[in-house]
Short mmCIF file of C-alpha atoms in Angstrom, two decimals:
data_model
loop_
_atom_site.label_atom_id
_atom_site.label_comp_id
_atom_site.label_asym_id
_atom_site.label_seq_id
_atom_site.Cartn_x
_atom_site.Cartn_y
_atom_site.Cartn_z
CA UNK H 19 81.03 94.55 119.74
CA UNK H 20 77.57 92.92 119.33
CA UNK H 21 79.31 89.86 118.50
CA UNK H 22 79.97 88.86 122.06
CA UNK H 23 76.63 90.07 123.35
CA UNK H 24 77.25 92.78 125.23
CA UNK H 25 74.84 96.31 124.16
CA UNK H 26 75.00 97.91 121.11
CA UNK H 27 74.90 102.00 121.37
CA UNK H 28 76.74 104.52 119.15
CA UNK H 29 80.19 105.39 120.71
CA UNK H 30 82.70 108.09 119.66
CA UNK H 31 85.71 107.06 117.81
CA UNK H 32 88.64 108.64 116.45
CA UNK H 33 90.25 107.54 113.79
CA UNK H 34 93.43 108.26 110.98
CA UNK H 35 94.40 106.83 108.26
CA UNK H 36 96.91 107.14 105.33
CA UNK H 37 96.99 105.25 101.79
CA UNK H 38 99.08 105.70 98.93
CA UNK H 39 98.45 104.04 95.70
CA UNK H 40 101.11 103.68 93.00
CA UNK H 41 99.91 102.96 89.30
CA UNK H 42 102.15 99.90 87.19
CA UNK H 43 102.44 99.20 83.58
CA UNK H 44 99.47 98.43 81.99
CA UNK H 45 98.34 97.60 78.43
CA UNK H 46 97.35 101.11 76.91
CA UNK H 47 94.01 102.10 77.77
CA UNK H 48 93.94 100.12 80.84
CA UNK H 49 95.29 101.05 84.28
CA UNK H 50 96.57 99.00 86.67
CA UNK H 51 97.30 100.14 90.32
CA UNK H 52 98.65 99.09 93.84
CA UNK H 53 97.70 100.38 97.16
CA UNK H 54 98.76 100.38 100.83
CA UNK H 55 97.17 101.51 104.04
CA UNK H 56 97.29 101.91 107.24
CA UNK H 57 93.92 102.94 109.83
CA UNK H 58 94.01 103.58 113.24
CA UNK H 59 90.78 103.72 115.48
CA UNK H 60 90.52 104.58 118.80
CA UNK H 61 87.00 104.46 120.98
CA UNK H 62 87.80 106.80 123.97
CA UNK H 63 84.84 104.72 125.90
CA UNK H 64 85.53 100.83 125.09
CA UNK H 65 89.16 100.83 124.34
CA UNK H 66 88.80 96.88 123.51
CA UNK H 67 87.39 98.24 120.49
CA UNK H 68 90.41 99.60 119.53
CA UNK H 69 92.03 98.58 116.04
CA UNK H 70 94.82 99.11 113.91
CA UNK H 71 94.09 97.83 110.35
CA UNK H 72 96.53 97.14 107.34
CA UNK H 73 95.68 97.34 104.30
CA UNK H 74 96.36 96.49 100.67
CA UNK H 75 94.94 96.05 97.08
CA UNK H 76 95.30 95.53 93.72
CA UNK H 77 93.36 96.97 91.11
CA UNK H 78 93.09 96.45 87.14
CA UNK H 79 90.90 98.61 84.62
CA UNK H 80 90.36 96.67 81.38
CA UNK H 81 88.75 98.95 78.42
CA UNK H 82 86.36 97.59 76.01
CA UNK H 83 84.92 98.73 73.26
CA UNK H 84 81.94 100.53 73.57
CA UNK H 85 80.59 103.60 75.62
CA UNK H 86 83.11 103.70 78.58
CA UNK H 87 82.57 100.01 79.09
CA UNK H 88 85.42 98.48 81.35
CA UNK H 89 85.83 95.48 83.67
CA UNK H 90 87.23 95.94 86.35
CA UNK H 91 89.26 93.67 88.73
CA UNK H 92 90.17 93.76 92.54
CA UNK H 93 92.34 91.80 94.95
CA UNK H 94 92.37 93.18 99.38
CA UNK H 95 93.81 91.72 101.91
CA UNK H 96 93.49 93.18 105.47
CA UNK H 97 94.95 92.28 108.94
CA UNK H 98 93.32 93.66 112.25
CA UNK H 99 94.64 94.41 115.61
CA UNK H 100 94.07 95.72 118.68
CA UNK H 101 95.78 96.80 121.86
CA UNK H 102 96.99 93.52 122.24
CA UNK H 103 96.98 90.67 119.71
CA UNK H 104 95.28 90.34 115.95
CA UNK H 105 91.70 90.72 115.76
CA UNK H 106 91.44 88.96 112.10
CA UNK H 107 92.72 88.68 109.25
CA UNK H 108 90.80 89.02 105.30
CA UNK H 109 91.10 88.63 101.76
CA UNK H 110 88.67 89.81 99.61
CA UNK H 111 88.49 88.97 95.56
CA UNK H 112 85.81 91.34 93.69
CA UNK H 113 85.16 92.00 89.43
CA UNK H 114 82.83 94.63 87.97
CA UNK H 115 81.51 95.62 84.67
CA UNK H 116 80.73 99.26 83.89
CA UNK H 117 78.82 101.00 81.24
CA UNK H 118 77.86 104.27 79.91
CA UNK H 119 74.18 104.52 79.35
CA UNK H 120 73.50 107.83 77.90
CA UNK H 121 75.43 111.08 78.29
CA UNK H 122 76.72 111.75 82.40
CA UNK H 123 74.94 108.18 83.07
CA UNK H 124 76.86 104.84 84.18
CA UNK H 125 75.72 101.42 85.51
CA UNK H 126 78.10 99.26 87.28
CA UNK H 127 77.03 95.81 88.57
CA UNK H 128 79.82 93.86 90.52
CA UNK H 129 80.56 90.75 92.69
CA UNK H 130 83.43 90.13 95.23
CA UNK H 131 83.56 86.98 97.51
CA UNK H 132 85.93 87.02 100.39
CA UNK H 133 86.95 84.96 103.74
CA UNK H 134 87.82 86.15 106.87
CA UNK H 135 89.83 84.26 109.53
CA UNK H 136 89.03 85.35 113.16
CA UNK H 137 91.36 84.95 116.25
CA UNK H 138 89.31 82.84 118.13
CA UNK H 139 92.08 82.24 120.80
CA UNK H 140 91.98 86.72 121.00
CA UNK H 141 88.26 87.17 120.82
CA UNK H 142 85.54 84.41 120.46
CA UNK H 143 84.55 81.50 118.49
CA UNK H 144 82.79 80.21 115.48
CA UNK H 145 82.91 83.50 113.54
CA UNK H 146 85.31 82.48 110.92
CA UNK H 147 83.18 82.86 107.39
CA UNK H 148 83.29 83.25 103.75
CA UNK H 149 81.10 85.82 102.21
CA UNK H 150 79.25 86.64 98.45
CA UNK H 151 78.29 90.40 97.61
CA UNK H 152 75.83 91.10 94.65
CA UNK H 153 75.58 94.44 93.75
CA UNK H 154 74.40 97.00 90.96
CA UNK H 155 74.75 101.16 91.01
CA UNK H 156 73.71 103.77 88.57
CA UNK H 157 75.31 107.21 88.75
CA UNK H 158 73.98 110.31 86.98
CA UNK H 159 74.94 113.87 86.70
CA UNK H 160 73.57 116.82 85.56
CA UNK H 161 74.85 118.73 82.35
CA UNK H 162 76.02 121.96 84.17
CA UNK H 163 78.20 118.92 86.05
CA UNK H 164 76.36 120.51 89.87
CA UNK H 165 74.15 117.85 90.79
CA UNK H 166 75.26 113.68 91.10
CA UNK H 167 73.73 111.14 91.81
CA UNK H 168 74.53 107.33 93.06
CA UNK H 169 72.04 104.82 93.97
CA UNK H 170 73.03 101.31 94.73
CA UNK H 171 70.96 98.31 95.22
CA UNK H 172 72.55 94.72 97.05
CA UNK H 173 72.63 91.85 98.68
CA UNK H 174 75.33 90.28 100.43
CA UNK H 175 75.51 86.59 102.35
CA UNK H 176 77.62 85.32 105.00
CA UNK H 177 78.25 81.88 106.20
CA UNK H 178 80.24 81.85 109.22
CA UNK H 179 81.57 78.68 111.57
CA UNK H 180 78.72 79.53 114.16
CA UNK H 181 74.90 79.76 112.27
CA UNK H 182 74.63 82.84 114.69
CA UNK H 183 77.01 85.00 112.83
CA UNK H 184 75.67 84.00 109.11
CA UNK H 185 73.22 85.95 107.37
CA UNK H 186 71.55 87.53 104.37
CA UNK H 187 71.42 91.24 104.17
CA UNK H 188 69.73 93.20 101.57
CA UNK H 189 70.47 97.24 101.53
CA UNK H 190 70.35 99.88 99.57
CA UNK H 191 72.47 103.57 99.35
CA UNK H 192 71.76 106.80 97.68
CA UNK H 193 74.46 109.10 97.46
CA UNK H 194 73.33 113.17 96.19
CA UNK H 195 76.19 115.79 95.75
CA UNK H 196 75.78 119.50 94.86
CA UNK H 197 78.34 121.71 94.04
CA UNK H 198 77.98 125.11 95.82
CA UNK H 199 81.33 126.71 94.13
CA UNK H 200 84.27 125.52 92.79
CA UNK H 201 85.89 124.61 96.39
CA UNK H 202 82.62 123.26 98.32
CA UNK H 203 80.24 120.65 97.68
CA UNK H 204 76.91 119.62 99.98
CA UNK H 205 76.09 115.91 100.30
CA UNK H 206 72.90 113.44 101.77
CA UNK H 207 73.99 110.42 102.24
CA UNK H 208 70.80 107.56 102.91
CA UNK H 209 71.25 103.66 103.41
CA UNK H 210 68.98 100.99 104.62
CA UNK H 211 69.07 97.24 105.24
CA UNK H 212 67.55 94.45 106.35
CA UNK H 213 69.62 91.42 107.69
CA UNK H 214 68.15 87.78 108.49
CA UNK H 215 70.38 85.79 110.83
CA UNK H 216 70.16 82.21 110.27
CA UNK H 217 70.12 81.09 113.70
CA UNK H 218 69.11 82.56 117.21
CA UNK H 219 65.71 83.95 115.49
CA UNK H 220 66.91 87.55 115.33
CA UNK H 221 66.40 90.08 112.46
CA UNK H 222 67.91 93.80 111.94
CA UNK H 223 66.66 96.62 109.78
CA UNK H 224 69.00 99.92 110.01
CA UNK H 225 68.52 103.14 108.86
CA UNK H 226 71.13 105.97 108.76
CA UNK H 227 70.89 109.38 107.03
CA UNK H 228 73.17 111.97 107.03
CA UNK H 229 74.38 115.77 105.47
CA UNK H 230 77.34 117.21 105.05
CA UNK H 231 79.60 119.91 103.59
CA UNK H 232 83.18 118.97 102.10
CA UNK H 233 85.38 121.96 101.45
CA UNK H 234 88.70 122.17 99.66
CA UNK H 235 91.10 124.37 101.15
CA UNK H 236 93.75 123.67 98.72
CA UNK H 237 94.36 121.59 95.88
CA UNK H 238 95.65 118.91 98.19
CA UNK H 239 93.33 119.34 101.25
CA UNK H 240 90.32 118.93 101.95
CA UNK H 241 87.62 118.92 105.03
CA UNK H 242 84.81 117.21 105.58
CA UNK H 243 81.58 117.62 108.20
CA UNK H 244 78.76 115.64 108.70
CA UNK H 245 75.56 115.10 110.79
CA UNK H 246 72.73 112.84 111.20
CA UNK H 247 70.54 110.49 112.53
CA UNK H 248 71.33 106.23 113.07
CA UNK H 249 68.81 104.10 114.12
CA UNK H 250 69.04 99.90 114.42
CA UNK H 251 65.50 98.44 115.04
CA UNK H 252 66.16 94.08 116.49
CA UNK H 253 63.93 92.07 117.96
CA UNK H 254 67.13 91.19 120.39
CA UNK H 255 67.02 94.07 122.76
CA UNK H 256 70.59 94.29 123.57
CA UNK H 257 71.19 95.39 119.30
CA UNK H 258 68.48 97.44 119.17
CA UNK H 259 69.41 101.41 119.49
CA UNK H 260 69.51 104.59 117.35
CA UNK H 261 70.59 107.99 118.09
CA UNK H 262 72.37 111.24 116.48
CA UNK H 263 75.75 110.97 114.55
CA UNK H 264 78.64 113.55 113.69
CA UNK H 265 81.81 113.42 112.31
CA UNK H 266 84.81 115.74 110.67
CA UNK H 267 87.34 114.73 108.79
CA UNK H 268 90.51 115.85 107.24
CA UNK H 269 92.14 114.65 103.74
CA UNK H 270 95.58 115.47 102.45
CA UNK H 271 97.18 113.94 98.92
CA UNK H 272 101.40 114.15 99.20
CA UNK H 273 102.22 115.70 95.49
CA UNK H 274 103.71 112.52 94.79
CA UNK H 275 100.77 110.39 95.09
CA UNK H 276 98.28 111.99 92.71
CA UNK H 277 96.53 108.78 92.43
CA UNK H 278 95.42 108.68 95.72
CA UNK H 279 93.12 111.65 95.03
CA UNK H 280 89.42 111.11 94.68
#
């Protein structure tokens, strides 16, 4: 929790969660859909880390004509506790336009603004703050459908209560999947930003990278193993830290929530 100064370092968690999205009538060729969840986290060495987050959404797929053009709308809200009291509550507003480019080629750009409302009476002050996200992605594939690629370019702002807590950060992800066999795909994972605080003088650039095998063992599960490398270079001392990073992961889809399946 680098928000109350204390030092940053990468701790174990453990975490579940379960979602279920339900699709509603919708004008044909569009979808519209509406999710719940429900995430528990658990940090076996700072337990005032702990959270239990609720979840929902709204989602609408608009078609338009053209090569699978859509727009696309969303509407989350979350609410945050931990072991004692809420943490925070947020509601986030986002649209999206999507394109085919050429064959197994799409380009999305989208924007979402949002506002979270911190317990200040539960944690600490002045982080209250509205937020903007810019962003644009381009996803490829090959032709014998093995190989995908997503690479996403943004740049999101935040303007809390306190100057300390607002910034600009500018990232960027790359996503590569392989298929190895019908049941088991290979992943990399890369993502970098940069993030300018507006006050307090202090600057972060983070890098993670890691690779990982997903395996289905069943048409409704599926298992998931990463490893890699963090690092979080500041010119504050106490945020500054990298180090190794490994988790696993376990996904199951109830038959009667085909949606939820991704």
């Amino acid at each position: 929790m680098d928000e109350v100064g204390r030092q940053v370092q990468l701790e174990n968690r453990i975490g579940a969660s379960i979602y279920t999205q339900r699709q509603l009538p919708a004008r044909e060729g569009d979808q519209a859909m509406l999710g719940f969840g429900l995430n528990r986290y658990n940090y076996p060495d700072q337990h005032a880390s702990d959270r239990l987050l609720l979840e929902g959404d709204w989602e609408y797929w608009q078609s338009l004509p053209g090569d699978r053009r859509q727009l696309r709308y969303r509407v989350e809200a979350a609410h945050a506790l931990d072991p004692g009291e809420r943490v925070f509550s947020r509601l986030r507003a986002g649209m999206a336009w999507r394109t085919g480019t050429a064959p197994r080629q799409l380009l999305q750009a989208r924007v979402r603004v949002g506002y979270r409302d911190q317990d200040e009476a539960n944690t600490f002050a002045g982080y209250d703050q509205y937020e903007l996200l810019g962003e644009l992605n381009y996803s490829w594939q090959s032709r014998d459908w093995r190989w995908y690629l997503l690479g996403t370019l943004y740049v999101e702002e935040r303007f809390a209560d306190n100057d300390i807590y607002s910034y600009t950060q500018r990232g960027a992800r790359l996503l590569t999947r392989y298929r190895l066999n019908e049941s088991t795909r290979a992943f990399w994972r890369l993502s970098g930003f940069g993030r300018d605080y507006r006050s307090g003088g202090r600057d972060d650039t983070r890098l993670r990278s890691t690779l990982g095998v997903e395996h289905w063992l069943s048409e409704r599960t599926r298992v998931e193993v990463y490893a890699g490398f963090e690092s979080n270079r500041s010119n504050q001392r106490n945020k500054d830290y990298d180090g190794n990073v490994f988790g696993l992961s376990l996904h199951y889809t109830w038959p009667w929530c085909k949606s939820c399946q991704q």
